[in-house]
Amino acid sequence: MTLEQRLQHIKIVPVIAINDAAHAVPLAKVLVENGLPCAEVTFRTDAAQESIRLMRDAYPELLIGAGTVLTTQQVDQAISAGADFIVSPGLNPTTVKYCQQRGIAIVPGVNNPSLVEQAMELGLRTVKFFPAEPSGGVAMLKALCAVYPVQFMPTGGVNPRNVAEYLAIPAVVACGGTWMVPTDLMDRGDWDEIARLVRDL
């Protein structure tokens, strides 16, 4: 199964900032046991690499993305930790080409026609629409979909009120969101409430 097929099956990618690597395995357990076997662990915290490694060891079946990847060094860290794919907030040709050389899929962020065309020039067919809501939301994404043969993963402002609208667009493979894995609940270790949010989703 390709990355795109796995994303289409899951539909929602939890975007997670983990402050303490000790929370990685309990969080992975909640995601897997409540029907959302996917995590995009962002490199916005120092615990990212170790969290990915712990999740990978504990739950080999979990689809793990490394998010907010800005450098080739972070690509190396994500790969060594066991990430399945890379996500970046913008389109950095150096990072994209490095991922291609290393043989790992990357989903870079774009939010306008020129960036979509640059992504296509680099051989990409799946991109992140980011930041989705500030960039024009569903209307902007539909306009891009009308002219470009690529698939999108909208992230940034996607929430329970608008996620169905995004997922209704045929070119959307999945949506990224944070609302089902709030950092404050993780920091408190409130796994029951996170489990409820994941089940509701």
PDB file of C-alpha atoms in Angstrom:
ATOM      1  CA  MET A   1       0.000   0.000   0.000  1.00  0.00           C
ATOM      2  CA  THR A   2       1.383   3.422  -0.962  1.00  0.00           C
ATOM      3  CA  LEU A   3       1.639   6.338   1.457  1.00  0.00           C
ATOM      4  CA  GLU A   4      -1.235   8.048  -0.370  1.00  0.00           C
ATOM      5  CA  GLN A   5      -3.418   4.943  -0.018  1.00  0.00           C
ATOM      6  CA  ARG A   6      -2.641   4.669   3.691  1.00  0.00           C
ATOM      7  CA  LEU A   7      -3.456   8.356   4.203  1.00  0.00           C
ATOM      8  CA  GLN A   8      -6.726   8.003   2.268  1.00  0.00           C
ATOM      9  CA  HIS A   9      -7.689   5.093   4.485  1.00  0.00           C
ATOM     10  CA  ILE A  10      -6.912   6.973   7.718  1.00  0.00           C
ATOM     11  CA  LYS A  11      -8.328  10.345   6.527  1.00  0.00           C
ATOM     12  CA  ILE A  12      -7.055  12.352   9.521  1.00  0.00           C
ATOM     13  CA  VAL A  13      -3.409  12.822  10.492  1.00  0.00           C
ATOM     14  CA  PRO A  14      -2.961  13.924  14.118  1.00  0.00           C
ATOM     15  CA  VAL A  15      -0.296  16.639  14.203  1.00  0.00           C
ATOM     16  CA  ILE A  16       1.442  16.275  17.543  1.00  0.00           C
ATOM     17  CA  ALA A  17       3.986  18.342  19.463  1.00  0.00           C
ATOM     18  CA  ILE A  18       5.400  16.067  22.170  1.00  0.00           C
ATOM     19  CA  ASN A  19       7.233  17.862  24.971  1.00  0.00           C
ATOM     20  CA  ASP A  20       8.242  14.717  26.870  1.00  0.00           C
ATOM     21  CA  ALA A  21       9.305  11.527  25.079  1.00  0.00           C
ATOM     22  CA  ALA A  22       7.841   9.535  27.975  1.00  0.00           C
ATOM     23  CA  HIS A  23       4.398  10.427  26.570  1.00  0.00           C
ATOM     24  CA  ALA A  24       5.115   8.937  23.130  1.00  0.00           C
ATOM     25  CA  VAL A  25       4.184   5.305  23.783  1.00  0.00           C
ATOM     26  CA  PRO A  26       1.020   6.027  25.849  1.00  0.00           C
ATOM     27  CA  LEU A  27      -0.114   8.372  23.079  1.00  0.00           C
ATOM     28  CA  ALA A  28       0.611   5.804  20.362  1.00  0.00           C
ATOM     29  CA  LYS A  29      -1.395   3.253  22.366  1.00  0.00           C
ATOM     30  CA  VAL A  30      -4.392   5.601  22.532  1.00  0.00           C
ATOM     31  CA  LEU A  31      -4.221   6.309  18.770  1.00  0.00           C
ATOM     32  CA  VAL A  32      -3.916   2.644  17.754  1.00  0.00           C
ATOM     33  CA  GLU A  33      -6.546   1.314  20.162  1.00  0.00           C
ATOM     34  CA  ASN A  34      -9.100   3.998  19.234  1.00  0.00           C
ATOM     35  CA  GLY A  35      -8.930   3.625  15.470  1.00  0.00           C
ATOM     36  CA  LEU A  36      -6.456   6.319  14.371  1.00  0.00           C
ATOM     37  CA  PRO A  37      -3.137   4.494  13.771  1.00  0.00           C
ATOM     38  CA  CYS A  38      -1.217   7.535  12.561  1.00  0.00           C
ATOM     39  CA  ALA A  39       0.893  10.332  14.033  1.00  0.00           C
ATOM     40  CA  GLU A  40       2.760  13.299  12.594  1.00  0.00           C
ATOM     41  CA  VAL A  41       5.306  14.104  15.292  1.00  0.00           C
ATOM     42  CA  THR A  42       6.569  17.628  14.765  1.00  0.00           C
ATOM     43  CA  PHE A  43      10.195  18.636  15.123  1.00  0.00           C
ATOM     44  CA  ARG A  44       9.069  21.752  16.996  1.00  0.00           C
ATOM     45  CA  THR A  45      10.204  20.092  20.242  1.00  0.00           C
ATOM     46  CA  ASP A  46      13.465  18.501  21.332  1.00  0.00           C
ATOM     47  CA  ALA A  47      11.648  15.249  22.119  1.00  0.00           C
ATOM     48  CA  ALA A  48      10.603  14.586  18.500  1.00  0.00           C
ATOM     49  CA  GLN A  49      13.318  12.157  17.390  1.00  0.00           C
ATOM     50  CA  GLU A  50      13.195  10.048  20.543  1.00  0.00           C
ATOM     51  CA  SER A  51       9.371  10.058  20.489  1.00  0.00           C
ATOM     52  CA  ILE A  52       9.325   8.711  16.929  1.00  0.00           C
ATOM     53  CA  ARG A  53      11.842   6.004  17.856  1.00  0.00           C
ATOM     54  CA  LEU A  54       9.813   4.899  20.889  1.00  0.00           C
ATOM     55  CA  MET A  55       6.552   4.874  18.903  1.00  0.00           C
ATOM     56  CA  ARG A  56       8.145   2.859  16.111  1.00  0.00           C
ATOM     57  CA  ASP A  57       9.543   0.258  18.507  1.00  0.00           C
ATOM     58  CA  ALA A  58       6.276  -0.114  20.430  1.00  0.00           C
ATOM     59  CA  TYR A  59       3.838  -0.011  17.491  1.00  0.00           C
ATOM     60  CA  PRO A  60       5.432  -1.122  14.193  1.00  0.00           C
ATOM     61  CA  GLU A  61       2.054  -0.838  12.444  1.00  0.00           C
ATOM     62  CA  LEU A  62       1.686   2.882  13.263  1.00  0.00           C
ATOM     63  CA  LEU A  63       2.030   5.252  10.289  1.00  0.00           C
ATOM     64  CA  ILE A  64       4.502   7.854  11.538  1.00  0.00           C
ATOM     65  CA  GLY A  65       5.321  11.154   9.883  1.00  0.00           C
ATOM     66  CA  ALA A  66       8.009  13.588  10.973  1.00  0.00           C
ATOM     67  CA  GLY A  67       6.538  17.077  10.805  1.00  0.00           C
ATOM     68  CA  THR A  68       7.932  20.610  10.646  1.00  0.00           C
ATOM     69  CA  VAL A  69      11.112  19.231   9.072  1.00  0.00           C
ATOM     70  CA  LEU A  70      13.224  22.204   7.962  1.00  0.00           C
ATOM     71  CA  THR A  71      16.724  20.778   7.381  1.00  0.00           C
ATOM     72  CA  THR A  72      18.468  17.774   5.879  1.00  0.00           C
ATOM     73  CA  GLN A  73      19.835  17.013   9.355  1.00  0.00           C
ATOM     74  CA  GLN A  74      16.278  16.642  10.631  1.00  0.00           C
ATOM     75  CA  VAL A  75      15.537  14.348   7.679  1.00  0.00           C
ATOM     76  CA  ASP A  76      18.415  12.118   8.806  1.00  0.00           C
ATOM     77  CA  GLN A  77      17.145  12.177  12.405  1.00  0.00           C
ATOM     78  CA  ALA A  78      13.617  11.268  11.298  1.00  0.00           C
ATOM     79  CA  ILE A  79      14.818   8.381   9.135  1.00  0.00           C
ATOM     80  CA  SER A  80      17.098   7.007  11.849  1.00  0.00           C
ATOM     81  CA  ALA A  81      14.184   7.141  14.311  1.00  0.00           C
ATOM     82  CA  GLY A  82      11.949   5.157  11.958  1.00  0.00           C
ATOM     83  CA  ALA A  83       9.621   7.743  10.384  1.00  0.00           C
ATOM     84  CA  ASP A  84       7.590   6.604   7.364  1.00  0.00           C
ATOM     85  CA  PHE A  85       7.374  10.016   5.724  1.00  0.00           C
ATOM     86  CA  ILE A  86       8.451  13.642   6.069  1.00  0.00           C
ATOM     87  CA  VAL A  87       6.208  16.719   6.252  1.00  0.00           C
ATOM     88  CA  SER A  88       7.480  20.282   5.898  1.00  0.00           C
ATOM     89  CA  PRO A  89       5.599  23.574   6.284  1.00  0.00           C
ATOM     90  CA  GLY A  90       6.994  24.971   3.047  1.00  0.00           C
ATOM     91  CA  LEU A  91       8.546  23.861  -0.228  1.00  0.00           C
ATOM     92  CA  ASN A  92      12.327  23.753   0.129  1.00  0.00           C
ATOM     93  CA  PRO A  93      13.833  22.158  -3.010  1.00  0.00           C
ATOM     94  CA  THR A  94      16.990  21.180  -1.098  1.00  0.00           C
ATOM     95  CA  THR A  95      14.993  19.252   1.495  1.00  0.00           C
ATOM     96  CA  VAL A  96      12.762  17.655  -1.153  1.00  0.00           C
ATOM     97  CA  LYS A  97      15.714  16.462  -3.242  1.00  0.00           C
ATOM     98  CA  TYR A  98      17.487  15.160  -0.150  1.00  0.00           C
ATOM     99  CA  CYS A  99      14.421  13.119   0.844  1.00  0.00           C
ATOM    100  CA  GLN A 100      14.248  11.727  -2.678  1.00  0.00           C
ATOM    101  CA  GLN A 101      17.923  10.753  -2.475  1.00  0.00           C
ATOM    102  CA  ARG A 102      17.336   9.075   0.890  1.00  0.00           C
ATOM    103  CA  GLY A 103      14.277   7.251  -0.445  1.00  0.00           C
ATOM    104  CA  ILE A 104      11.681   8.671   1.940  1.00  0.00           C
ATOM    105  CA  ALA A 105       8.426  10.338   0.891  1.00  0.00           C
ATOM    106  CA  ILE A 106       8.006  14.041   1.617  1.00  0.00           C
ATOM    107  CA  VAL A 107       4.807  16.073   1.711  1.00  0.00           C
ATOM    108  CA  PRO A 108       5.864  19.741   1.556  1.00  0.00           C
ATOM    109  CA  GLY A 109       3.645  22.724   2.234  1.00  0.00           C
ATOM    110  CA  VAL A 110       2.253  24.857  -0.596  1.00  0.00           C
ATOM    111  CA  ASN A 111      -0.518  27.458  -0.702  1.00  0.00           C
ATOM    112  CA  ASN A 112      -0.501  28.997  -4.182  1.00  0.00           C
ATOM    113  CA  PRO A 113      -0.289  28.001  -7.861  1.00  0.00           C
ATOM    114  CA  SER A 114       3.418  28.790  -8.260  1.00  0.00           C
ATOM    115  CA  LEU A 115       4.400  26.542  -5.377  1.00  0.00           C
ATOM    116  CA  VAL A 116       2.216  23.701  -6.673  1.00  0.00           C
ATOM    117  CA  GLU A 117       3.985  23.958 -10.034  1.00  0.00           C
ATOM    118  CA  GLN A 118       7.389  23.942  -8.346  1.00  0.00           C
ATOM    119  CA  ALA A 119       6.388  20.817  -6.424  1.00  0.00           C
ATOM    120  CA  MET A 120       5.271  19.153  -9.641  1.00  0.00           C
ATOM    121  CA  GLU A 121       8.573  20.112 -11.288  1.00  0.00           C
ATOM    122  CA  LEU A 122      10.308  18.235  -8.466  1.00  0.00           C
ATOM    123  CA  GLY A 123       8.242  15.153  -9.254  1.00  0.00           C
ATOM    124  CA  LEU A 124       5.821  15.426  -6.351  1.00  0.00           C
ATOM    125  CA  ARG A 125       2.154  14.559  -6.662  1.00  0.00           C
ATOM    126  CA  THR A 126       1.065  14.843  -3.029  1.00  0.00           C
ATOM    127  CA  VAL A 127       1.513  18.135  -1.173  1.00  0.00           C
ATOM    128  CA  LYS A 128       0.366  19.751   2.050  1.00  0.00           C
ATOM    129  CA  PHE A 129      -2.006  22.727   1.688  1.00  0.00           C
ATOM    130  CA  PHE A 130      -0.686  24.935   4.488  1.00  0.00           C
ATOM    131  CA  PRO A 131      -1.768  27.013   6.276  1.00  0.00           C
ATOM    132  CA  ALA A 132      -5.128  25.926   4.922  1.00  0.00           C
ATOM    133  CA  GLU A 133      -7.622  28.323   6.486  1.00  0.00           C
ATOM    134  CA  PRO A 134      -5.464  31.511   6.375  1.00  0.00           C
ATOM    135  CA  SER A 135      -4.655  30.703   2.718  1.00  0.00           C
ATOM    136  CA  GLY A 136      -8.249  30.755   1.562  1.00  0.00           C
ATOM    137  CA  GLY A 137      -9.593  27.493   2.928  1.00  0.00           C
ATOM    138  CA  VAL A 138     -11.882  25.224   0.949  1.00  0.00           C
ATOM    139  CA  ALA A 139     -12.510  27.809  -1.800  1.00  0.00           C
ATOM    140  CA  MET A 140      -8.799  28.272  -2.515  1.00  0.00           C
ATOM    141  CA  LEU A 141      -8.142  24.556  -2.415  1.00  0.00           C
ATOM    142  CA  LYS A 142     -10.966  23.854  -4.871  1.00  0.00           C
ATOM    143  CA  ALA A 143      -9.469  26.442  -7.235  1.00  0.00           C
ATOM    144  CA  LEU A 144      -6.079  24.714  -7.079  1.00  0.00           C
ATOM    145  CA  CYS A 145      -7.641  21.295  -7.555  1.00  0.00           C
ATOM    146  CA  ALA A 146      -9.426  22.502 -10.678  1.00  0.00           C
ATOM    147  CA  VAL A 147      -6.149  23.038 -12.542  1.00  0.00           C
ATOM    148  CA  TYR A 148      -3.499  20.759 -11.008  1.00  0.00           C
ATOM    149  CA  PRO A 149      -3.359  16.927 -11.043  1.00  0.00           C
ATOM    150  CA  VAL A 150      -2.020  16.648  -7.503  1.00  0.00           C
ATOM    151  CA  GLN A 151      -3.362  15.453  -4.171  1.00  0.00           C
ATOM    152  CA  PHE A 152      -3.509  17.620  -1.085  1.00  0.00           C
ATOM    153  CA  MET A 153      -3.283  17.212   2.682  1.00  0.00           C
ATOM    154  CA  PRO A 154      -4.862  20.386   4.129  1.00  0.00           C
ATOM    155  CA  THR A 155      -3.433  21.383   7.515  1.00  0.00           C
ATOM    156  CA  GLY A 156      -3.649  24.581   9.532  1.00  0.00           C
ATOM    157  CA  GLY A 157      -7.012  25.707  10.846  1.00  0.00           C
ATOM    158  CA  VAL A 158      -8.702  22.402  10.033  1.00  0.00           C
ATOM    159  CA  ASN A 159     -11.109  21.572  12.850  1.00  0.00           C
ATOM    160  CA  PRO A 160     -14.264  19.565  13.629  1.00  0.00           C
ATOM    161  CA  ARG A 161     -16.451  22.259  12.018  1.00  0.00           C
ATOM    162  CA  ASN A 162     -14.777  22.274   8.599  1.00  0.00           C
ATOM    163  CA  VAL A 163     -12.987  18.934   8.244  1.00  0.00           C
ATOM    164  CA  ALA A 164     -15.896  17.301   6.397  1.00  0.00           C
ATOM    165  CA  GLU A 165     -15.810  20.067   3.769  1.00  0.00           C
ATOM    166  CA  TYR A 166     -12.144  19.445   3.114  1.00  0.00           C
ATOM    167  CA  LEU A 167     -12.513  15.658   3.002  1.00  0.00           C
ATOM    168  CA  ALA A 168     -15.361  16.014   0.491  1.00  0.00           C
ATOM    169  CA  ILE A 169     -12.888  17.382  -2.087  1.00  0.00           C
ATOM    170  CA  PRO A 170     -11.821  14.398  -4.252  1.00  0.00           C
ATOM    171  CA  ALA A 171      -8.169  15.504  -4.422  1.00  0.00           C
ATOM    172  CA  VAL A 172      -7.805  15.580  -0.623  1.00  0.00           C
ATOM    173  CA  VAL A 173      -6.069  12.421   0.623  1.00  0.00           C
ATOM    174  CA  ALA A 174      -6.281  13.346   4.299  1.00  0.00           C
ATOM    175  CA  CYS A 175      -6.407  16.338   6.642  1.00  0.00           C
ATOM    176  CA  GLY A 176      -3.899  17.226   9.319  1.00  0.00           C
ATOM    177  CA  GLY A 177      -5.208  18.457  12.652  1.00  0.00           C
ATOM    178  CA  THR A 178      -4.269  19.054  16.260  1.00  0.00           C
ATOM    179  CA  TRP A 179      -7.614  19.187  18.033  1.00  0.00           C
ATOM    180  CA  MET A 180      -7.754  15.489  18.961  1.00  0.00           C
ATOM    181  CA  VAL A 181      -4.293  15.514  20.570  1.00  0.00           C
ATOM    182  CA  PRO A 182      -4.012  18.772  22.583  1.00  0.00           C
ATOM    183  CA  THR A 183      -0.560  19.312  24.059  1.00  0.00           C
ATOM    184  CA  ASP A 184      -2.003  20.339  27.428  1.00  0.00           C
ATOM    185  CA  LEU A 185      -3.848  17.023  27.767  1.00  0.00           C
ATOM    186  CA  MET A 186      -0.669  15.126  26.881  1.00  0.00           C
ATOM    187  CA  ASP A 187       1.348  17.110  29.396  1.00  0.00           C
ATOM    188  CA  ARG A 188      -1.228  16.184  32.069  1.00  0.00           C
ATOM    189  CA  GLY A 189      -1.296  12.546  30.962  1.00  0.00           C
ATOM    190  CA  ASP A 190      -5.074  12.678  30.406  1.00  0.00           C
ATOM    191  CA  TRP A 191      -5.135   9.708  28.052  1.00  0.00           C
ATOM    192  CA  ASP A 192      -8.835   8.987  28.676  1.00  0.00           C
ATOM    193  CA  GLU A 193      -9.849  12.396  27.344  1.00  0.00           C
ATOM    194  CA  ILE A 194      -7.544  12.082  24.327  1.00  0.00           C
ATOM    195  CA  ALA A 195      -9.047   8.649  23.659  1.00  0.00           C
ATOM    196  CA  ARG A 196     -12.543  10.198  23.766  1.00  0.00           C
ATOM    197  CA  LEU A 197     -11.527  12.938  21.305  1.00  0.00           C
ATOM    198  CA  VAL A 198     -10.014  10.352  18.938  1.00  0.00           C
ATOM    199  CA  ARG A 199     -13.120   8.154  19.125  1.00  0.00           C
ATOM    200  CA  ASP A 200     -15.382  11.149  18.476  1.00  0.00           C
ATOM    201  CA  LEU A 201     -13.298  12.010  15.438  1.00  0.00           C
TER     202      LEU A 201
END
